[in-house]
Structures are given as structure tokens and as C-alpha cells.
């Protein structure tokens, strides 16, 4: 026995030694072959760029498998993500089949080990993915013999990795940190079962812009049938746990050429309500630690149908939740919420929000003898069909304590009894048949965002509509009141017949808007300033429209300070620094109104008329008359700033990178306002005006400046203007200007429009006058569209040196007469007309250096010339040389004789041009 034992130990020891020796020798005997075969395999099978630092062959990295390990591994994705990393890892290891290697000299990869990896899967809106890096056998050329390596996977192991799946076509984002995965199966077969164990330390799931799971632990045991022939995945047995909530997940995913075919079912039956809360975002988990939750919950989520982005085909989504015998008690409140009962069902056919159905068949819970119960059903979104019954009698303090609402401290007794059934259609003035009453007594709200509460909240609201029309709707608030920062606010209102509103409203109190906004800390709400009101309004909308002001009883005072307002017509906020408004019947009088818009300052005194009708009706016209004074107005800041992004603009490109902000000044159509305006400085498109005085009229979507006078380039200008916008990108104008004795050189340097329309005056010097009228269109940069311009007038030359005019230089060179190279012109009236991008110059003549030139013809806004000239020779000009000048202003061509050619006109076509011709 002793000899047998020794012999056995020797054999065992030798065997172990041989195995160990072979484990050391194998990497030495086969290193070149295995590494070369794997590299060749990667080159043939992968169409993504592959990089790694070095390769190591060993039994000990993933014992007992012989593995080829690649360090600092990086694999780029497939088109259109060729430059972005799909997979990176400190190490990726490929298990080698020993049997095939020893007996067949064949390198067969049967295992993959991945650790500390970053896996970044992307799918764009068109369904193009970055993971299509594997070239299947049927895509390879038949004469490809560079590699004999094969893949016959039966194991995939991923440890402590980070997986991101971002699918823009389905709007699904999955972010899994601490991702551990072990998959086993005969992956070589066309149809195989994949057994999977997965653990995720930090799982996040977002659909659309809504995050449904955050920082969750996931454990899964899955059996998945995969059909590589049809690219189909069947989830046969999938037991999941999200934190403590058990979930059954079954279904099928078929990969289509341009999308997916989905049939998923996720459910959790008869689960503990407590476990359900563990699967919610972290703030609920923190709340759960301090809360006792009892009851059962059933959950069911289904997603079925095709998702094809190119054809806008989408699956049906449905979610159902039931809670039975629920109870919630936060921090052992004296009165817990009990008898919680919920039937909730929602369906979203084809992911179309207009077909959304929400059915809260019943919700109920008790707080001792208090209760909350409701049935709410809606169908549709823009014109929802509503069926709601809400009945509550609850102490808000008990509700707050039982549920642990957290950031809000509530008190008061809330009673509500509301019944509403029917369709809400704003356009057709249809509302649900409704009857309801809401009463809040001794209310109190305090949040963590502001140290002081809103107290003494009292509200009694009755509303009814027996026929389902706005005409029958009645709303009565008698009263609503609260105290904030030691100041009471009181509102009493009665509204009837919203088609012809009969109103009786009283309001009194003071309010710091910034402070009350802090109480609620509402994201995106930016209200500042101070309001003090003591107003009452009583009457009917029809009397306000018809001018029956003696039947109205509108009076009171409203004081505003530092109020910031926003309008769809203006890109910047309008800030009322201070203003006192006194109401008297249909008028609202402005006293010491002081406002800021961007860099502009405005001071107004006057009144608005038809205010009540304007507030109550979208079609009403607001009238007014003001005296307006300003130190500075920047007209450019009033532009609509419409930003357009082209369809081909990448989603990660900001609008400013794709197209500069643009837009015309938009004039609201429902205003009839008059201003006696005085402004010290006005800037508009590099045009700097001073000492502006004007009668400004805004009416019917037009802005009119009548009898306007101002100073520009050192001279006084009289101007009448009519302006209106046709859209946010197009406008029209009609102006008449009279400017006497201004410096042409200064005008060229300081006035952009003069520089563009009279570009030949670049080097001219002297004094001219202008009496001109022009009408036309403006593009989205507030620049004139030249083919649209129509007008005419007179340019009077008092004393101008035509220095540097290329046309006169060319005439001088052609005729050999140096005296007309830089002529001095005085006391000449040049009349012209504008149409179809052409300036037609009437015949005019002048004297220069003994010569008597006579000029007429045409020039275009894009610089083309067709000028007829007669150069009268000294002494009396009876004998003259006929000349024709063509070409362009920059390159005029002069020849002796007449020219019968005409410049081609460009007729304006509505909407055809958006950029001015230069």
C-alpha cells in the first residue's frame, strides 16, 4: 500500500509538472502563429480600425484557458462613426481551443474576456449603428486565404465595465456602470440559446427626455434564443431584479433592414409596494428609508410593433399599474395614509401623443376620517376628451406628514368636489360640462427655497358649465387671499360667458415677485419686481368693444417696479423700471413710465385705451397716445432674431454655428398707438441719428414716422417713413427724405445705405442735397432687396469735386482731355428714377474746364453701366463728341459713338431673393 501510494503521488506529481511545463511551453511554441492568425482574422473580419499596444499568450491570465491578451485595446465603429471609439479596454483576451490548435493546427477563438472596458454603442436618427464592424462569411471574397483563424464562441465574459447605448432612432439611452456579464452557449450555431448572468452596479434608463431609472442595481438570469440567420432575438426566460423589485421580461426583437420589430412584455405581479419604491430614482429611496410602506403592486409594460424612423412607423406602448391595500407612514406620523387603492392604465398607440389614453379608473386613500378619491380619464392631447370626478376632504398637514412631501410644508383644510365630462376644444370654444367647488381654509405653504411662508391662504372657487360651451362657463372666486412677508393680497373675481365676458374683479395688495418665485423655485420662471394694486373692474366685453363706457366700472391704481416681461415679438426682455397706471373705465393712464429694452431707454406719459377688451380678446385692438422721450434707442435690438437651422445641421451644432441670427422688426397687428417722440440718439444698422423728433404711429401692423426730423452726418434731414413686416424674415418700406447741404464724403463714410447706393462717391468731396422717395422690400438682415426698389427724385450738386470717379478717368483717357479727369461740379440738379434694379438718370449737363458734358443713361445696383455722354467742346459746346460708357463702375469702357444696348432689368419676384444685390 505504501509503494502504491508513493507511485501514485509520483505519477500525480509528474503529471502536474508536465502540465505546468506545457503551460509554460505552449506560449513559447505557438506565439507567432497564434498572434499572426488573430491579427489576420481581425483584418479580414473587422471593418473598424483596430489598435492595441502588445499581445501576450498565457494560461495564467484566465486559467485554465489559453488566451491571447491584447493590451490598450481600441476599436473604432462602423460608418457613420468611423472616427469614434466603439470599444476600448485595458485588456481584451481571446480564448484559444487547445484541441484544434494541437491536432489541426487551427486557431479557433472560443472565448472572449473583457475587463475594465468602455463600450460605446451609438445609433443615429436614421437607424445607422456603429456596431456593424463584423464582416460575415458571405461578404468575404472566396479567394481570401490570409487567415485560417475561426470564431466558435461558447463564452463571453465582461467584468467591471461601462456600457453606454445611445439610440437616437428610438430615443433610448442606457448607461450601465459596473457592468458584469457572463454569457454561455454554442454561439457557433445559426440558432442557439444564450444563458446569461448579469450584474450592474449603477443602471440608468432614459426614454425620450424622461429618465425612468437612475442609479439602480440590476441582477439578471436570462435565457435568450438568438437566430443569426433572421437577426432575431427571443427573450424566453428572463428573471430580473431592479434593486428589490422582481421583474419578468419576455419578448422578441427582430432586426429589420431599416429598423426594428418589437414585442416586449415587462411585468411584476403581486410585488410588495415597498419593493416598487426601491426601483424608483434615488430621492425616493432616501424617502423610503424613513417611511413604512405596505401593500401590493402589479406592473405591466408592453411595447409592440415596428419602429422604422425613415417611414415614421412606431410601436404601441402601454403601461398598467395596480395598488391594493396600500399604506404609507413617513417618520411614524400620527395619522398614516391607509387603504391606498389605484387602477392606472395608459396607452400610447404608435407613440402618437394625439392618441394618448390615460385612465385612472380609481384612486383612493384615507387619512383617518379624511379621504381623497378620484376617477380621471383623458383621450387625446390637443383636443382632449375628459371624464373626471374628484372628491376630497383632507387636512393638508396630515397629508404632508403621512407622505413626507419633503421640500414643501403644507397646512390647511382642502375640500374639493369636481365633476367634468366632455371635450376641450379651444378653437371651437367647446369645454367639458363641468360643475365643481374647491375650498381651502387657513392654508400655509413653506418651502426649503425661501425662509418665510405664504400664510392665511383662503380660497373659495365655484365653477360650472351646463352646456359645454364657453358662453355658459361661470367662474367665481369669492374670495382668494393670502399673506406674504407681512403684506396681505386679496382677489375677488366673477367671470361669466367667456365668449362675451361679463367680469367683476377686485384686487388689492403688494407683492415682491422675486421673493414669491423663490418660494416655489420654479425652473425656467424668471420673474422679478414689485407690484402694488388697488383696482376693480366691472362690466362686459361687448360694452368695452362698442364704446359703452358709461356701463363700465373700471378704476384703481397699479404700481410696478423692475418688472421684466417677455414678448413673442421681441428677442430681448422689456424691463419696466417704474410706472404708475391709473385705470378709469376703458383707459389705463401712464404716469412717469420708465422702461429699458437692451441698451434703449424709454420714458412715457400718456394712456392706453380699450385695455379690458384687449386683455380679454385676442382680436381686440389696443389704442393709445403717448409722449415718449429717450436718451438712446438702438433699433437693431428690436429685430425678431429668427434663428433657422438647416435640415442637414448636425444635432450637436449650435444654431449660431449653422446660421447667424436674423429677422426684421415685427410690428404687432393689434395695436393703434400714437407717440410724440423725442430721442437724443438713435442707432440703426450703422446709421447714427441725433435729435430725432417725430410723430410715430403704429397701426394695423405698420409703423409710420410722420414729419420726422433728425440730424445725421452734420445736416438736418426731414423724413417720412412707412414700415411693416410681412413675416419675421421679410418687410416693406416707403420713405421720403429731404436732406439739404450735406457733406458727401462724410455721408459715404458714415451711412451704409448711401455707400451701397452711391458706391462711385468713394473719393468725392463737396456739398450735395437730396430730395428722394423710395419704396421696396427688406430681407431678413433688414437690408434692401434692390430689384424691389421703386422711386425717384433729385440729387442737387452744390459744389462737388468728382475725385477718383473711374468713369470720368476713363473718358479723360479715351479723349485725351485731362480737364475732365477730376471735374469740379456745381449747381447741377440730377434727376433719376429707380425700378427693376436699374437707376435711370435723366439728361443733365454742366461745365468743366471749358467743356460742356451732357450725361444720361442707366446704371444698376450691381454696378453695370450704360451711359450716353456728349462731350461739348470749347468754347460754346456746339460741337461735341458722342461717347458711350459701358462695363461696370469699377471697370468702365468708353468708346466714341452711340450704344444701342440696354442693361438687362431684374424684375422682383415675391420671395425669390433673400440677399441684396451688391
CSV table of C-alpha atoms in Angstrom, one decimal, residues 560 562-563 565 573-579 581 590 592-604 628-633 638:
chain,number,residue,atom,x,y,z
A,560,UNK,CA,-44.9,98.5,-11.0
A,562,UNK,CA,-38.5,96.5,-12.0
A,563,UNK,CA,-40.9,94.2,-13.9
A,565,UNK,CA,-41.6,91.0,-19.4
A,573,UNK,CA,-36.8,91.2,-22.2
A,574,UNK,CA,-38.6,94.5,-21.7
A,575,UNK,CA,-38.0,95.9,-18.2
A,576,UNK,CA,-40.4,98.3,-16.6
A,577,UNK,CA,-38.1,100.2,-14.1
A,578,UNK,CA,-41.1,102.1,-12.7
A,579,UNK,CA,-44.6,103.0,-13.6
A,581,UNK,CA,-51.0,103.0,-14.0
A,590,UNK,CA,-49.4,106.0,-17.7
A,592,UNK,CA,-43.9,108.5,-15.2
A,593,UNK,CA,-43.4,105.3,-17.1
A,594,UNK,CA,-39.7,104.4,-17.2
A,595,UNK,CA,-38.5,101.3,-19.1
A,596,UNK,CA,-35.4,99.7,-20.5
A,597,UNK,CA,-35.1,97.5,-23.6
A,598,UNK,CA,-31.5,96.3,-24.1
A,599,UNK,CA,-29.5,99.5,-24.4
A,600,UNK,CA,-32.5,101.6,-25.2
A,601,UNK,CA,-34.3,103.7,-22.5
A,602,UNK,CA,-37.9,104.9,-22.8
A,603,UNK,CA,-39.8,107.4,-20.7
A,604,UNK,CA,-43.5,107.7,-21.4
A,628,UNK,CA,-42.1,109.5,-25.5
A,629,UNK,CA,-38.6,110.7,-24.6
A,630,UNK,CA,-35.4,108.7,-24.9
A,631,UNK,CA,-31.7,109.4,-24.5
A,632,UNK,CA,-30.8,106.5,-26.7
A,633,UNK,CA,-32.7,104.0,-28.9
A,638,UNK,CA,-35.8,95.1,-31.8
